[in-house]
mmCIF file of C-alpha atoms in Angstrom:
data_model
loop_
_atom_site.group_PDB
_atom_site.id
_atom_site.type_symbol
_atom_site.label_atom_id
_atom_site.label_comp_id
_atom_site.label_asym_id
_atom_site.label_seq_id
_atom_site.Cartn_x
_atom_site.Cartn_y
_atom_site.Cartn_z
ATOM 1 C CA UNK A 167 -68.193 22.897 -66.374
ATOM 2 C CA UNK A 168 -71.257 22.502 -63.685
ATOM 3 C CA UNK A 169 -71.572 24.995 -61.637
ATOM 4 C CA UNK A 170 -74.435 26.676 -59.109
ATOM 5 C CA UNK A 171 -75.117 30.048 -58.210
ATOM 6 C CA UNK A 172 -76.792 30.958 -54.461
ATOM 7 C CA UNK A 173 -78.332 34.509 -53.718
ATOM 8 C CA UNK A 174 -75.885 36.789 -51.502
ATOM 9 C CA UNK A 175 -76.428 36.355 -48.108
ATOM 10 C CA UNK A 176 -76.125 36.728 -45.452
ATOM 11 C CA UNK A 177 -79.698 36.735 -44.820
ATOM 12 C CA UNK A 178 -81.544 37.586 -41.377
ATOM 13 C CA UNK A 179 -85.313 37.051 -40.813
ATOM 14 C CA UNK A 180 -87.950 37.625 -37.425
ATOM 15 C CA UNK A 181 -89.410 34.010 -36.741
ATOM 16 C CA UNK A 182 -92.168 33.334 -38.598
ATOM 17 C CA UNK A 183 -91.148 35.135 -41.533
ATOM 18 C CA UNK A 184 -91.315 33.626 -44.875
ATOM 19 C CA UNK A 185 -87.720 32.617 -46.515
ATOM 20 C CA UNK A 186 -86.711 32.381 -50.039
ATOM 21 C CA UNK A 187 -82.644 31.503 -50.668
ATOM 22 C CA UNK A 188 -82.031 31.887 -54.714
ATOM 23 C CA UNK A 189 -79.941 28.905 -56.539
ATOM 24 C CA UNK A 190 -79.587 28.781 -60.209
ATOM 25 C CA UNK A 191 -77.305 26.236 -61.756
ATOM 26 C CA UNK A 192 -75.531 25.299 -65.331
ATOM 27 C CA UNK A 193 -74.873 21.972 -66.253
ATOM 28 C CA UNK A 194 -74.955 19.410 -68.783
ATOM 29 C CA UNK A 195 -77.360 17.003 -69.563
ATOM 30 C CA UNK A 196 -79.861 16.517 -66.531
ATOM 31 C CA UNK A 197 -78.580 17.035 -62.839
ATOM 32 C CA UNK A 198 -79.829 16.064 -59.458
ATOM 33 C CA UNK A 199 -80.411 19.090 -57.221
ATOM 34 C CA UNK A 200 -80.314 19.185 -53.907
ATOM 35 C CA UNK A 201 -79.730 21.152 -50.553
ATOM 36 C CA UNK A 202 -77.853 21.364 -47.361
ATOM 37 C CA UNK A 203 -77.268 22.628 -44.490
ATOM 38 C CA UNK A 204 -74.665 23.168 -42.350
ATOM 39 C CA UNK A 205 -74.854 24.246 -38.419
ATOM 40 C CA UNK A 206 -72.198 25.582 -36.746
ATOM 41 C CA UNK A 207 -69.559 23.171 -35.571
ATOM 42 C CA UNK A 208 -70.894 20.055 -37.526
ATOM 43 C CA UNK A 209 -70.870 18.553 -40.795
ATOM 44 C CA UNK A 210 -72.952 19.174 -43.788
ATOM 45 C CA UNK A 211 -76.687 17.624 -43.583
ATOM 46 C CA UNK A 212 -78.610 16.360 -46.480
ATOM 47 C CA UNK A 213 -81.931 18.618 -46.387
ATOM 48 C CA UNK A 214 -83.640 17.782 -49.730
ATOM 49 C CA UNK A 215 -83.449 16.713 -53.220
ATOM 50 C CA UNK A 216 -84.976 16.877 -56.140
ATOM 51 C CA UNK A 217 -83.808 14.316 -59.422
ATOM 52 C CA UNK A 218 -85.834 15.411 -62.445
ATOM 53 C CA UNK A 219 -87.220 18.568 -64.019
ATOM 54 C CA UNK A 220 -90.959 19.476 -61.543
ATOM 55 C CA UNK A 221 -90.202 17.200 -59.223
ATOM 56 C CA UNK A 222 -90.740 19.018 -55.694
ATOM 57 C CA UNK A 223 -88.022 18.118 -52.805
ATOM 58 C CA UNK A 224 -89.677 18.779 -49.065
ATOM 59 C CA UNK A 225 -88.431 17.907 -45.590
ATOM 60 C CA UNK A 226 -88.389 19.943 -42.237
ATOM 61 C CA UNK A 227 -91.141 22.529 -44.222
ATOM 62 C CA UNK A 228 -88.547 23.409 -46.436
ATOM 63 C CA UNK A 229 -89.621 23.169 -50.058
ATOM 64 C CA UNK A 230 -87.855 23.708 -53.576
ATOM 65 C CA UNK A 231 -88.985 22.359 -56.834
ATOM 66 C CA UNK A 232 -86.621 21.704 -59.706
ATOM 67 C CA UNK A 233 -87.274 24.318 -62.665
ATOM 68 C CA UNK A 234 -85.384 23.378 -65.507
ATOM 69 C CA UNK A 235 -86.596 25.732 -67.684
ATOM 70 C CA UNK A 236 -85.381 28.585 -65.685
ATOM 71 C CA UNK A 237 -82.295 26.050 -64.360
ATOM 72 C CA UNK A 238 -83.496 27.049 -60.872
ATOM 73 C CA UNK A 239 -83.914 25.277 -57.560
ATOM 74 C CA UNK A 240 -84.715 27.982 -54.993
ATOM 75 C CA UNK A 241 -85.123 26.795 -51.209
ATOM 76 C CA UNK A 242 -88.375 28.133 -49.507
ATOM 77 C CA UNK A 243 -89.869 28.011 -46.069
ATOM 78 C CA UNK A 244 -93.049 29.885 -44.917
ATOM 79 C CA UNK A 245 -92.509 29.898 -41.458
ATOM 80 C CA UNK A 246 -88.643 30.318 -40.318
ATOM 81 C CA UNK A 247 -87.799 29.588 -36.678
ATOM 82 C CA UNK A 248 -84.383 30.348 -34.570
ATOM 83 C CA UNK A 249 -83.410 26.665 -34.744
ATOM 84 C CA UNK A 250 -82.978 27.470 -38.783
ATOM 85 C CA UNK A 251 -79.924 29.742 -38.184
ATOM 86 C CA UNK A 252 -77.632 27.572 -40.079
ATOM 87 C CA UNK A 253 -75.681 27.721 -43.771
ATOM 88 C CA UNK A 254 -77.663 26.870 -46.856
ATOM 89 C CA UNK A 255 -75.894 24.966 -49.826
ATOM 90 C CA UNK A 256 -77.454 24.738 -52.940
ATOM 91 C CA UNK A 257 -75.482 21.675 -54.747
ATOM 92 C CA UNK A 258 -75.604 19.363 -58.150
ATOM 93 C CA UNK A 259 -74.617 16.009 -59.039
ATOM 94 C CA UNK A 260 -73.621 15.382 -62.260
ATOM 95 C CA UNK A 261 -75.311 11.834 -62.877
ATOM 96 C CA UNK A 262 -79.020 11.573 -63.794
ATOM 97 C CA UNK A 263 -81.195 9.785 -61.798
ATOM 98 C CA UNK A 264 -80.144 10.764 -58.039
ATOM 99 C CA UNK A 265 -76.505 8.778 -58.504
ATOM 100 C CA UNK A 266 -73.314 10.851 -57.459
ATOM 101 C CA UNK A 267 -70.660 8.951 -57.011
ATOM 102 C CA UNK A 268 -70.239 11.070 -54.346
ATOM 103 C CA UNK A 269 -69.017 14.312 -56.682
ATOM 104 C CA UNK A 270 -71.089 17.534 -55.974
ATOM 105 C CA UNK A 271 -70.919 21.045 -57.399
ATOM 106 C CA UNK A 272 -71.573 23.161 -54.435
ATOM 107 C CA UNK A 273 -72.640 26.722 -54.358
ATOM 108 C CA UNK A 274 -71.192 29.772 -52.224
ATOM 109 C CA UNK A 275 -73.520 29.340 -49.361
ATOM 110 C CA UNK A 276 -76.064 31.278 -47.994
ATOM 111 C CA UNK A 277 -75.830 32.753 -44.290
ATOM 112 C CA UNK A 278 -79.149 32.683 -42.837
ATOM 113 C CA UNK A 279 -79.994 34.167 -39.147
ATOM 114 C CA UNK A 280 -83.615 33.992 -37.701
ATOM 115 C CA UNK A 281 -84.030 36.671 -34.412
ATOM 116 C CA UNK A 282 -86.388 36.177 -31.862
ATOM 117 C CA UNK B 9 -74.443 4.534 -34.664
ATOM 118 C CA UNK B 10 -70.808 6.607 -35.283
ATOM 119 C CA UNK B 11 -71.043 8.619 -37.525
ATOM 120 C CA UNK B 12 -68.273 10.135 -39.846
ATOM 121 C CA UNK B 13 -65.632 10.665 -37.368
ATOM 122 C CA UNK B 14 -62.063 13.003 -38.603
ATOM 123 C CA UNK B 15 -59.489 13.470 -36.879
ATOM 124 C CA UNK B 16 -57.744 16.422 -35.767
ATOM 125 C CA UNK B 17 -60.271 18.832 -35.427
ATOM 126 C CA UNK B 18 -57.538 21.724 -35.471
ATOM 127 C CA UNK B 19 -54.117 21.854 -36.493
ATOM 128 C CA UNK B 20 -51.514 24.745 -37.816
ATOM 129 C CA UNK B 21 -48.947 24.371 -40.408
ATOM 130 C CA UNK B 22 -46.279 26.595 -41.924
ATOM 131 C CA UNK B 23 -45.908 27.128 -45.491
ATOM 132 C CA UNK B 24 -43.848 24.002 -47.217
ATOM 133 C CA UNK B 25 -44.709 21.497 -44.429
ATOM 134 C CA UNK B 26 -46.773 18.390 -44.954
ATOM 135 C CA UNK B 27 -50.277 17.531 -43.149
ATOM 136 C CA UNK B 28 -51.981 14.175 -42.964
ATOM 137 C CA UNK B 29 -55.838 14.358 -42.163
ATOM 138 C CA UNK B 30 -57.820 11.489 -41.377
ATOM 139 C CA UNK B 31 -61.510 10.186 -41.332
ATOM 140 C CA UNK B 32 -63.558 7.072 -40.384
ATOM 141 C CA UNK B 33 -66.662 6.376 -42.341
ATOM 142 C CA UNK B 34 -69.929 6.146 -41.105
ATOM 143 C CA UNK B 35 -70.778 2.349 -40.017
ATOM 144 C CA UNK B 36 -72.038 0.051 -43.148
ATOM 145 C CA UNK B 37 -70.097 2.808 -45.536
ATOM 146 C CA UNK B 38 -67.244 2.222 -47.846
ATOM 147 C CA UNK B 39 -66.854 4.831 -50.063
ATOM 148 C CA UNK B 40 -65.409 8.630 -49.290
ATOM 149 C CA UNK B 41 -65.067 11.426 -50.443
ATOM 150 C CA UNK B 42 -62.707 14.618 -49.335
ATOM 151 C CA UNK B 43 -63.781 18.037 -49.940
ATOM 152 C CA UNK B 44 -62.075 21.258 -49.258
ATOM 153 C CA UNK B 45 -64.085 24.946 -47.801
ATOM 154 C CA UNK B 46 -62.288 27.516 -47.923
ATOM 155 C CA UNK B 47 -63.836 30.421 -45.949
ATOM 156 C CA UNK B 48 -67.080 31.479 -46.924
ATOM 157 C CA UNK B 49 -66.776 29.205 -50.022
ATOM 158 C CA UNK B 50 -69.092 26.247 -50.778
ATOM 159 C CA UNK B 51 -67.456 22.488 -50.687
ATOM 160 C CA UNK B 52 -65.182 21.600 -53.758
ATOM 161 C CA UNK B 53 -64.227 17.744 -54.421
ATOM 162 C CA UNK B 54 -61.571 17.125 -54.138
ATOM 163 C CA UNK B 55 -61.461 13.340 -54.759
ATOM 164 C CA UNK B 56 -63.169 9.960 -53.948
ATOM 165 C CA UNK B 57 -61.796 6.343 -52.944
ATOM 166 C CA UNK B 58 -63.775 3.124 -53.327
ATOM 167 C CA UNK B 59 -62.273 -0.321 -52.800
ATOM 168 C CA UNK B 60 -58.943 1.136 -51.674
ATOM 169 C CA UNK B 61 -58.501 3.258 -55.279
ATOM 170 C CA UNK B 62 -59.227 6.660 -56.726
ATOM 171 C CA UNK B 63 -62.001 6.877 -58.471
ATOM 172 C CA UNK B 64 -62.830 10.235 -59.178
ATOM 173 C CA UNK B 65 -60.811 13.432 -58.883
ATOM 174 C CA UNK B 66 -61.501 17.074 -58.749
ATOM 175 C CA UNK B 67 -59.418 19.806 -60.402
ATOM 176 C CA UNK B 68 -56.535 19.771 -57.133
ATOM 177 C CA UNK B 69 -52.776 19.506 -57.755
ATOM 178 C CA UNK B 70 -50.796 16.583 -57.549
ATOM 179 C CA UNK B 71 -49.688 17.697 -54.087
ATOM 180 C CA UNK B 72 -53.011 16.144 -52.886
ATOM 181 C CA UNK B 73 -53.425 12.735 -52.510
ATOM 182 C CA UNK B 74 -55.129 10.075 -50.388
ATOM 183 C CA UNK B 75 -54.930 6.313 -49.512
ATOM 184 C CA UNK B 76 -57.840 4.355 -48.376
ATOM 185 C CA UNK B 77 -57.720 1.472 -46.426
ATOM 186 C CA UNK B 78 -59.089 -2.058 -45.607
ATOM 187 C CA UNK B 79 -61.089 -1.270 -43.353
ATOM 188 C CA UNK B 80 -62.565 1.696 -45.714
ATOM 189 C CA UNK B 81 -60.553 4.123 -43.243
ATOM 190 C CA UNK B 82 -58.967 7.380 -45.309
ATOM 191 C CA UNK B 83 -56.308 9.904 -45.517
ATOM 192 C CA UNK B 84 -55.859 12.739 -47.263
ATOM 193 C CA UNK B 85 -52.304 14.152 -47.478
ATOM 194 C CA UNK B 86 -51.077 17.274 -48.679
ATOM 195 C CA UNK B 87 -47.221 18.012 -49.260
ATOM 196 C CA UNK B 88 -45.796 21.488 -49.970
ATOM 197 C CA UNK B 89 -48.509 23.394 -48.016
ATOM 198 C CA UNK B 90 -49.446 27.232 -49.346
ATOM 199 C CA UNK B 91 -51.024 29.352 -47.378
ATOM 200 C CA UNK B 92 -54.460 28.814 -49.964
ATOM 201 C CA UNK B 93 -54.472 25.481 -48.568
ATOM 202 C CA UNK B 94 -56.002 27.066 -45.231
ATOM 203 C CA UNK B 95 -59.954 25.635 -45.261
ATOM 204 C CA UNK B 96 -61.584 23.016 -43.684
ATOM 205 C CA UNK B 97 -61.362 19.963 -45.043
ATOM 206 C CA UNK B 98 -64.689 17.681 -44.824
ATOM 207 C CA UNK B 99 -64.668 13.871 -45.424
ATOM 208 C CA UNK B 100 -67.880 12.531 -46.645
ATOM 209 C CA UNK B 101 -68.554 8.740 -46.785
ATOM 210 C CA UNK B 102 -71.753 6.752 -48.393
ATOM 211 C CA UNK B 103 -72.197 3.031 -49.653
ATOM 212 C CA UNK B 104 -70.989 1.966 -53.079
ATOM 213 C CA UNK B 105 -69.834 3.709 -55.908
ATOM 214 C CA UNK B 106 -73.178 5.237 -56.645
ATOM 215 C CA UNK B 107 -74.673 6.969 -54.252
ATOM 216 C CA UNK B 108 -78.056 7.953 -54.303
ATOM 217 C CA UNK B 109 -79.074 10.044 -51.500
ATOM 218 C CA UNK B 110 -82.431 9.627 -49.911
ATOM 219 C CA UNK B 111 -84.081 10.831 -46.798
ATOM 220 C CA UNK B 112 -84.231 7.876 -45.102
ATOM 221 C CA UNK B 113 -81.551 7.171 -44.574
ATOM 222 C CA UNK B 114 -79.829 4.663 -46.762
ATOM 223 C CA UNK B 115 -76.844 5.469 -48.726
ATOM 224 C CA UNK B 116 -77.298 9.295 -47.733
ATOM 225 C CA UNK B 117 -73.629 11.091 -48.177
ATOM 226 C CA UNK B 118 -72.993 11.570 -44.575
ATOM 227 C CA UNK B 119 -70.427 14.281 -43.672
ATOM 228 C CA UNK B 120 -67.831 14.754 -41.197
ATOM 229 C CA UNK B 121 -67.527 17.754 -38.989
ATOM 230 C CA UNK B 122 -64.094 18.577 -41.006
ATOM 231 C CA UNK B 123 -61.072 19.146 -40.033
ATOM 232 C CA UNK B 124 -59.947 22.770 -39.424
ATOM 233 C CA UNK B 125 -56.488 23.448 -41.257
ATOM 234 C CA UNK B 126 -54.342 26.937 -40.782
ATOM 235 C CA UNK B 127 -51.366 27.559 -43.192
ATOM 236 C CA UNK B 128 -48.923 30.136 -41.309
#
């Protein structure tokens, strides 16, 4: 079955550092990738997406570009700040084409804490 | 603009007792979705209602289920509780049986805050 793989975490970064947060993924056929992210005490919050092979998904300065010859969709952000403290999820949807009937393959989670 | 809304927030069960957990879409959403975390896990489906039926389901026992109603309102119940069962439970709701999520805005899967659940 689908699944996705995030780095081990948790990871803690001085602001302004650059972050990287590792996802790989297996699936059939051709996945939509996206990410999330989760601050404490609320719900999950659509970051950005990607829905075929090079595209590039970008929001808030966080980048990741969908790889599929490596099957990798790795989060990056050149210049971290506190606010980013949060949970990263790394996630797939099994339909093509950015539809997922609301079914996503999550991954672990990555615990990321930015110090003064 | 409400968004997801679930209801309780907390609650603690013993082993073998049933829980009902509840959650109100976001406004202009009919679809949802239930997920359990478990701690330090990532989300796993659990299953999805649309037009007051299941329409997808994730690999959970039968001693899950849900009910949707008219007014695209959802439970999820859970009968038999194991101390496993202990995650937070997260409703997500979007608009129509395909969902394609976008940044602005429309038919993004917008999650709940969960609800917190302890098996003693």
């Amino acid at each position: 079955g689908d699944s996705v793989t995030q780095m081990e975490g948790p990871v803690t970064l001085s602001e302004e550092a650059f972050l990287t947060i590792n996802c790989t993924y297996t699936a059939t056929g051709y996945p939509s990738l996206f990410w999330y992210v989760q601050y404490p005490g609320e719900g999950l919050q659509l970051l950005l997406k990607a829905t075929k092979a090079d595209d590039k998904g970008s929001n808030k300065g966080f980048e990741a570009t969908y790889r599929k010859e490596t099957t990798s969709f790795h989060l990056e952000k050149g210049s971290v700040q506190v606010s980013d403290s949060a949970v990263y999820f790394c996630a797939l949807s099994d339909i093509a084409g950015g539809t997922s009937y609301g079914k996503l393959t999550f991954g672990q989670g990555t615990i990321l804490t930015v110090h003064p | 603009d409400a968004g997801v809304t679930q209801s309780p927030t907390h609650l603690i069960k013993t082993r073998g007792q049933q829980v009902t957990l509840r959650c109100s879409p976001k406004s202009g959403h009919d679809t949802v979705s239930w997920y359990q975390q478990a701690l330090g896990q990532g989300p796993q489906f659990i299953f999805q209602y649309y037009e007051e039926e299941e329409r997808q389901r994730g690999n959970f026992p039968d001693r899950f289920s849900g009910h949707q109603f008219p007014n695209y309102s959802s439970e999820l119940n859970v009968n038999a509780l194991l101390l496993g069962d202990s995650a937070l439970y997260l409703c997500a709701s979007s608009f129509g049986l395909a969902v394609r999520p976008t940044l602005s805005g429309a038919n993004v899967l917008t999650f709940g805050a969960g609800s917190r659940l302890t098996v003693l």
